[in-house]
XYZ file of N, CA and C in Angstrom:
510
model
N 2.067 17.351 0.497
C 1.684 16.071 -0.041
C 1.768 15.021 1.047
N 0.830 14.116 1.016
C 0.758 13.068 2.032
C 0.813 11.703 1.360
N 1.695 10.837 1.842
C 1.696 9.426 1.466
C 1.126 8.663 2.653
N 0.120 7.866 2.395
C -0.428 7.020 3.449
C -0.227 5.570 3.045
N 0.336 4.808 3.953
C 0.542 3.387 3.742
C -0.547 2.642 4.496
N -1.226 1.761 3.794
C -2.267 0.930 4.394
C -1.751 -0.506 4.386
N -1.619 -1.084 5.576
C -1.093 -2.439 5.707
C -2.236 -3.371 6.107
N -2.484 -4.385 5.281
C -3.591 -5.301 5.509
C -3.202 -6.635 6.106
N -2.087 -6.688 6.798
C -1.679 -7.937 7.439
C -2.359 -8.024 8.803
N -3.014 -9.142 9.131
C -3.654 -9.256 10.446
C -2.667 -9.239 11.611
N -1.387 -9.463 11.334
C -0.368 -9.436 12.386
C 0.200 -8.016 12.480
N 0.124 -7.390 13.648
C 0.650 -6.030 13.789
C 2.168 -5.972 13.565
N 2.618 -4.882 12.978
C 4.045 -4.602 12.744
C 4.749 -5.797 12.078
N 4.116 -6.332 11.063
C 4.580 -7.516 10.355
C 5.702 -7.187 9.366
N 6.200 -8.217 8.695
C 7.155 -7.998 7.610
C 6.504 -7.169 6.513
N 5.243 -7.416 6.252
C 4.515 -6.624 5.249
C 4.567 -5.155 5.625
N 4.381 -4.862 6.891
C 4.461 -3.492 7.409
C 5.847 -2.911 7.114
N 6.886 -3.675 7.424
C 8.255 -3.185 7.209
C 8.525 -2.934 5.727
N 8.112 -3.856 4.878
C 8.322 -3.677 3.432
C 7.542 -2.471 2.914
N 6.328 -2.324 3.385
C 5.494 -1.203 2.934
C 6.084 0.126 3.381
N 6.573 0.165 4.598
C 7.187 1.388 5.109
C 8.445 1.740 4.308
N 9.266 0.730 4.005
C 10.459 0.961 3.173
C 10.064 1.515 1.799
N 9.032 0.925 1.218
C 8.572 1.352 -0.106
C 8.100 2.797 -0.070
N 7.265 3.116 0.893
C 6.741 4.482 1.005
C 7.850 5.493 1.242
N 8.809 5.142 2.084
C 9.908 6.077 2.358
C 10.761 6.315 1.113
N 10.970 5.274 0.317
C 11.729 5.464 -0.919
C 10.930 6.281 -1.942
N 9.622 6.057 -2.016
C 8.776 6.886 -2.885
C 8.790 8.335 -2.399
N 8.771 8.502 -1.103
C 8.839 9.845 -0.509
C 10.134 10.543 -0.918
N 11.225 9.803 -0.953
C 12.502 10.368 -1.386
C 12.444 10.892 -2.808
N 11.780 10.162 -3.690
C 11.613 10.623 -5.077
C 10.821 11.915 -5.102
N 9.721 11.941 -4.388
C 8.884 13.146 -4.372
C 9.657 14.350 -3.841
N 10.421 14.135 -2.794
C 11.196 15.241 -2.205
C 12.246 15.772 -3.179
N 12.776 14.900 -4.042
C 13.762 15.343 -5.037
C 13.137 16.161 -6.157
N 11.853 15.921 -6.422
C 11.227 16.524 -7.599
C 10.170 17.579 -7.292
N 9.978 17.898 -6.024
C 9.005 18.931 -5.683
C 9.496 19.711 -4.466
N 9.059 20.926 -4.380
C 9.433 21.736 -3.224
C 8.409 21.613 -2.095
N 7.304 20.929 -2.370
C 6.264 20.756 -1.360
C 6.735 19.805 -0.253
N 6.214 20.030 0.946
C 6.510 19.120 2.048
C 5.833 17.779 1.763
N 6.549 16.693 1.974
C 6.008 15.355 1.747
C 6.027 14.606 3.078
N 4.848 14.270 3.570
C 4.743 13.558 4.839
C 4.301 12.117 4.585
N 4.499 11.289 5.589
C 4.150 9.874 5.460
C 3.561 9.377 6.770
N 2.492 8.596 6.653
C 1.909 7.947 7.821
C 1.494 6.533 7.446
N 1.393 5.678 8.448
C 1.034 4.280 8.231
C -0.259 3.961 8.966
N -1.160 3.307 8.276
C -2.363 2.748 8.890
C -2.161 1.235 8.908
N -1.930 0.690 10.083
C -1.782 -0.754 10.238
C -3.165 -1.286 10.619
N -3.829 -1.920 9.662
C -5.202 -2.362 9.897
C -5.323 -3.355 11.048
N -4.232 -4.032 11.389
C -4.254 -4.947 12.541
C -4.622 -4.197 13.817
N -4.242 -2.933 13.893
C -4.567 -2.121 15.073
C -6.058 -1.790 15.163
N -6.767 -1.950 14.052
C -8.181 -1.544 13.995
C -9.106 -2.711 13.656
N -8.590 -3.932 13.681
C -9.349 -5.094 13.221
C -10.687 -5.255 13.943
N -10.680 -5.173 15.257
C -11.925 -5.342 16.017
C -12.931 -4.259 15.657
N -12.472 -3.031 15.544
C -13.371 -1.920 15.192
C -13.948 -2.104 13.795
N -13.155 -2.628 12.876
C -13.650 -2.843 11.515
C -14.708 -3.941 11.485
N -14.468 -5.025 12.209
C -15.426 -6.127 12.253
C -16.735 -5.673 12.898
N -16.633 -4.781 13.879
C -17.825 -4.294 14.564
C -18.452 -3.087 13.862
N -17.899 -2.724 12.740
C -18.381 -1.584 11.956
C -18.449 -0.318 12.819
N -17.386 -0.081 13.555
C -17.281 1.088 14.426
C -17.188 2.340 13.537
N -18.282 3.080 13.460
C -18.373 4.225 12.547
C -17.300 5.274 12.811
N -17.006 5.519 14.058
C -16.013 6.541 14.402
C -14.619 6.162 13.865
N -14.234 4.914 14.079
C -12.930 4.442 13.586
C -12.889 4.474 12.066
N -13.925 3.978 11.450
C -13.974 3.932 9.986
C -13.906 5.340 9.404
N -14.650 6.278 9.980
C -14.622 7.663 9.496
C -13.252 8.298 9.702
N -12.613 7.980 10.796
C -11.280 8.507 11.076
C -10.270 7.994 10.037
N -10.315 6.697 9.771
C -9.400 6.114 8.775
C -9.697 6.670 7.384
N -10.959 6.806 7.076
C -11.352 7.359 5.780
C -10.851 8.802 5.631
N -10.930 9.591 6.685
C -10.447 10.980 6.636
C -8.945 11.024 6.393
N -8.232 10.094 6.996
C -6.775 10.041 6.792
C -6.451 9.703 5.337
N -7.230 8.831 4.748
C -7.018 8.480 3.339
C -7.402 9.655 2.445
N -8.504 10.323 2.770
C -8.934 11.497 1.991
C -7.857 12.565 1.950
N -7.112 12.724 3.018
C -6.067 13.745 3.101
C -4.811 13.365 2.324
N -4.781 12.164 1.790
C -3.592 11.656 1.114
C -3.614 11.941 -0.379
N -2.424 12.090 -0.926
C -2.251 12.201 -2.365
C -1.837 10.856 -2.932
N -0.968 10.161 -2.196
C -0.435 8.874 -2.616
C -0.750 7.816 -1.576
N -0.961 6.588 -2.064
C -1.203 5.455 -1.179
C -0.250 4.326 -1.529
N 0.285 3.686 -0.527
C 0.950 2.405 -0.685
C 0.027 1.424 0.022
N -0.502 0.467 -0.724
C -1.446 -0.493 -0.154
C -0.778 -1.861 -0.176
N -0.586 -2.423 1.017
C 0.215 -3.640 1.146
C -0.553 -4.766 1.823
N -0.287 -5.972 1.328
C -0.899 -7.158 1.918
C 0.018 -8.347 1.724
N 0.016 -9.252 2.700
C 0.667 -10.528 2.418
C -0.230 -11.298 1.451
N 0.329 -12.269 0.796
C -0.454 -13.104 -0.112
C -1.065 -14.240 0.689
N -2.389 -14.276 0.727
C -3.133 -15.356 1.391
C -3.981 -16.036 0.330
N -3.792 -17.305 0.139
C -4.576 -18.072 -0.833
C -4.547 -17.399 -2.212
N -3.380 -16.935 -2.597
C -3.117 -16.320 -3.913
C -3.790 -14.966 -4.111
N -4.194 -14.319 -3.019
C -4.772 -12.981 -3.128
C -4.472 -12.199 -1.846
N -5.078 -11.027 -1.688
C -4.862 -10.191 -0.505
C -5.685 -10.714 0.667
N -5.414 -10.179 1.840
C -6.062 -10.682 3.060
C -7.521 -10.256 3.175
N -8.242 -11.012 3.977
C -9.626 -10.668 4.279
C -9.722 -9.360 5.048
N -8.733 -9.069 5.883
C -8.731 -7.814 6.639
C -8.672 -6.612 5.692
N -7.818 -6.682 4.689
C -7.744 -5.590 3.721
C -9.055 -5.485 2.944
N -9.613 -6.622 2.544
C -10.886 -6.627 1.813
C -11.996 -6.034 2.679
N -12.052 -6.415 3.951
C -13.059 -5.869 4.853
C -12.955 -4.348 4.912
N -11.750 -3.848 5.077
C -11.563 -2.400 5.145
C -12.006 -1.725 3.848
N -11.594 -2.258 2.730
C -11.965 -1.659 1.446
C -13.476 -1.708 1.224
N -14.119 -2.781 1.702
C -15.579 -2.893 1.585
C -16.301 -1.837 2.413
N -15.672 -1.367 3.476
C -16.293 -0.360 4.336
C -16.159 1.059 3.777
N -15.275 1.239 2.796
C -15.117 2.555 2.178
C -16.243 2.791 1.174
N -16.667 4.034 1.030
C -17.700 4.302 0.028
C -17.142 4.180 -1.392
N -18.023 3.974 -2.346
C -17.590 3.934 -3.745
C -16.817 5.203 -4.061
N -15.808 5.066 -4.870
C -14.965 6.178 -5.310
C -14.186 6.842 -4.176
N -14.017 6.145 -3.063
C -13.282 6.716 -1.927
C -11.818 6.990 -2.265
N -11.293 6.330 -3.284
C -9.887 6.521 -3.644
C -9.718 7.335 -4.930
N -10.783 7.953 -5.385
C -10.711 8.740 -6.609
C -9.647 9.827 -6.498
N -8.793 9.872 -7.518
C -7.741 10.883 -7.556
C -6.499 10.528 -6.777
N -6.497 9.402 -6.084
C -5.320 8.976 -5.322
C -4.416 8.144 -6.233
N -3.124 8.378 -6.141
C -2.143 7.552 -6.824
C -1.819 6.396 -5.893
N -2.097 5.190 -6.328
C -1.910 4.027 -5.465
C -0.814 3.115 -6.009
N 0.001 2.634 -5.103
C 1.079 1.719 -5.425
C 0.851 0.434 -4.636
N 0.353 -0.625 -5.309
C 0.067 -1.875 -4.621
C 1.333 -2.697 -4.375
N 1.362 -3.335 -3.218
C 2.495 -4.150 -2.797
C 1.965 -5.428 -2.155
N 2.508 -6.553 -2.577
C 2.165 -7.817 -1.924
C 3.433 -8.558 -1.560
N 3.354 -9.266 -0.453
C 4.467 -10.066 0.054
C 4.019 -11.515 0.015
N 4.871 -12.378 -0.516
C 4.491 -13.782 -0.613
C 5.621 -14.735 -0.324
N 5.247 -15.961 -0.024
C 6.225 -16.995 0.300
C 6.852 -17.599 -0.950
N 6.147 -17.528 -2.074
C 6.663 -18.118 -3.303
C 6.383 -17.245 -4.505
N 7.273 -17.339 -5.457
C 7.152 -16.488 -6.639
C 5.958 -16.870 -7.524
N 5.400 -18.059 -7.331
C 4.282 -18.490 -8.155
C 3.054 -17.584 -8.001
N 3.012 -16.775 -6.948
C 1.875 -15.876 -6.732
C 2.180 -14.419 -7.093
N 3.254 -14.187 -7.810
C 3.676 -12.805 -8.075
C 2.655 -12.003 -8.884
N 1.795 -12.666 -9.624
C 0.788 -11.930 -10.398
C -0.421 -11.512 -9.558
N -0.498 -11.980 -8.324
C -1.637 -11.624 -7.465
C -1.763 -10.115 -7.304
N -0.649 -9.424 -7.254
C -0.684 -7.964 -7.091
C -1.359 -7.300 -8.294
N -1.124 -7.834 -9.489
C -1.721 -7.270 -10.710
C -3.152 -7.760 -10.933
N -3.402 -9.014 -10.600
C -4.699 -9.621 -10.899
C -5.763 -9.402 -9.829
N -5.345 -9.127 -8.602
C -6.311 -8.998 -7.514
C -6.267 -7.635 -6.826
N -5.096 -7.223 -6.363
C -5.021 -5.991 -5.580
C -5.215 -4.749 -6.441
N -4.558 -4.696 -7.565
C -4.673 -3.515 -8.427
C -6.123 -3.279 -8.890
N -6.855 -4.307 -9.340
C -8.259 -4.080 -9.712
C -9.136 -3.608 -8.546
N -8.853 -4.087 -7.335
C -9.609 -3.622 -6.164
C -9.425 -2.121 -5.982
N -8.186 -1.671 -6.080
C -7.899 -0.239 -5.918
C -8.538 0.578 -7.034
N -8.470 0.069 -8.248
C -9.084 0.769 -9.389
C -10.603 0.852 -9.233
N -11.207 -0.191 -8.710
C -12.662 -0.200 -8.500
C -13.098 0.925 -7.560
N -12.228 1.288 -6.617
C -12.533 2.366 -5.681
C -12.070 3.731 -6.189
N -11.564 3.756 -7.433
C -11.224 5.025 -8.062
C -9.760 5.388 -8.080
N -8.906 4.573 -7.476
C -7.477 4.890 -7.444
C -6.856 4.771 -8.827
N -5.820 5.542 -9.020
C -5.020 5.454 -10.232
C -3.763 4.684 -9.859
N -3.512 3.598 -10.557
C -2.312 2.789 -10.317
C -1.402 2.986 -11.527
N -0.523 3.986 -11.474
C 0.248 4.373 -12.648
C 1.412 3.453 -12.998
N 1.715 2.498 -12.146
C 2.875 1.633 -12.379
C 2.517 0.198 -12.006
N 3.361 -0.712 -12.432
C 3.125 -2.109 -12.051
C 3.280 -2.239 -10.537
N 2.583 -3.206 -9.989
C 2.672 -3.438 -8.558
C 3.989 -4.086 -8.177
N 4.250 -4.114 -6.894
C 5.484 -4.684 -6.363
C 5.159 -5.973 -5.615
N 5.899 -7.030 -5.933
C 5.775 -8.306 -5.233
C 7.121 -8.619 -4.608
N 7.139 -8.818 -3.310
C 8.377 -9.088 -2.574
C 8.277 -10.480 -1.960
N 9.326 -11.259 -2.137
C 9.363 -12.584 -1.517
C 9.688 -12.460 -0.035
N 8.882 -13.108 0.761
C 9.028 -13.086 2.215
C 10.416 -13.556 2.659
N 10.953 -14.542 1.979
C 12.241 -15.122 2.362
C 13.432 -14.226 2.021
N 13.223 -13.204 1.240
C 14.331 -12.345 0.816
C 14.455 -11.089 1.676
N 14.323 -11.267 2.980
C 14.402 -10.147 3.912
C 15.707 -9.375 3.723
N 16.798 -10.093 3.594
C 18.101 -9.443 3.471
C 18.265 -8.696 2.148
N 17.456 -9.018 1.172
C 17.545 -8.380 -0.146
C 16.381 -7.422 -0.413
N 15.499 -7.270 0.557
C 14.271 -6.490 0.331
C 14.539 -5.032 -0.013
N 15.468 -4.399 0.671
C 15.753 -2.991 0.400
C 16.214 -2.812 -1.049
N 17.013 -3.743 -1.528
C 17.489 -3.692 -2.913
C 16.332 -3.911 -3.900
N 15.499 -4.914 -3.628
C 14.352 -5.202 -4.492
C 13.414 -4.001 -4.554
N 13.103 -3.439 -3.409
C 12.212 -2.273 -3.344
C 12.864 -1.085 -4.041
N 14.158 -0.897 -3.811
C 14.881 0.208 -4.454
C 14.851 0.122 -5.963
N 15.025 -1.082 -6.504
C 14.961 -1.274 -7.957
C 13.566 -0.931 -8.484
N 12.542 -1.375 -7.757
C 11.170 -1.098 -8.173
C 10.885 0.407 -8.126
N 11.289 1.048 -7.043
C 11.057 2.487 -6.898
C 11.801 3.247 -8.000
N 13.037 2.888 -8.238
C 13.824 3.560 -9.278
C 13.173 3.406 -10.653
N 12.637 2.233 -10.933
C 11.979 2.021 -12.225
C 10.707 2.850 -12.364
N 10.129 3.250 -11.225
C 8.902 4.040 -11.257
C 9.147 5.547 -11.109
N 10.387 5.948 -10.946
C 10.686 7.373 -10.785
C 10.192 8.201 -11.968
N 10.415 7.782 -13.229
C 9.898 8.590 -14.341
C 8.374 8.745 -14.306
N 7.700 7.688 -13.885
C 6.237 7.749 -13.785
C 5.827 8.776 -12.734
N 6.434 8.686 -11.564
C 6.088 9.630 -10.484
C 6.438 11.059 -10.859
N 7.589 11.239 -11.469
C 8.017 12.581 -11.874
C 7.033 13.183 -12.872
N 6.533 12.369 -13.785
C 5.584 12.881 -14.779
C 4.226 13.228 -14.185
N 3.925 12.691 -13.002
C 2.626 12.931 -12.370
C 2.619 14.152 -11.463
N 3.785 14.742 -11.237
C 3.857 15.908 -10.332
C 3.345 17.162 -11.019
């Protein structure tokens, strides 16, 4: 089984990246407890591919698409920009063919400066993933940017609440 984390922050190795990696690793821990299959994890930081995406570099896009195709689970993360996900993430998703995420279990994650945007993950990111065919079996995760010191706990609570969902999907 493969978990692929897609980070849509234009800044490389951002806080969004760190939160997404923590989330995926904790989800990976659940999978490892409930299955005998090997569970691997990789991260696609879209900031590393921004120029290629803007230039519609077919080779890069096909490579990223192949990595997603090989995945069973996705963690899709974005900072909150103007109450929604970033343009970089939208650009990448627009370059994928229709139904590119069919059969993938997707866990949306957004990071924001204020709690007033906490519904952005449900109202914007989750529908985008569903439009491409992903199954989002649980509520999305919204993490406050200022709660760096509490992020592991917040993510852990969210992951623990989703353990029954993940276990039922195995």
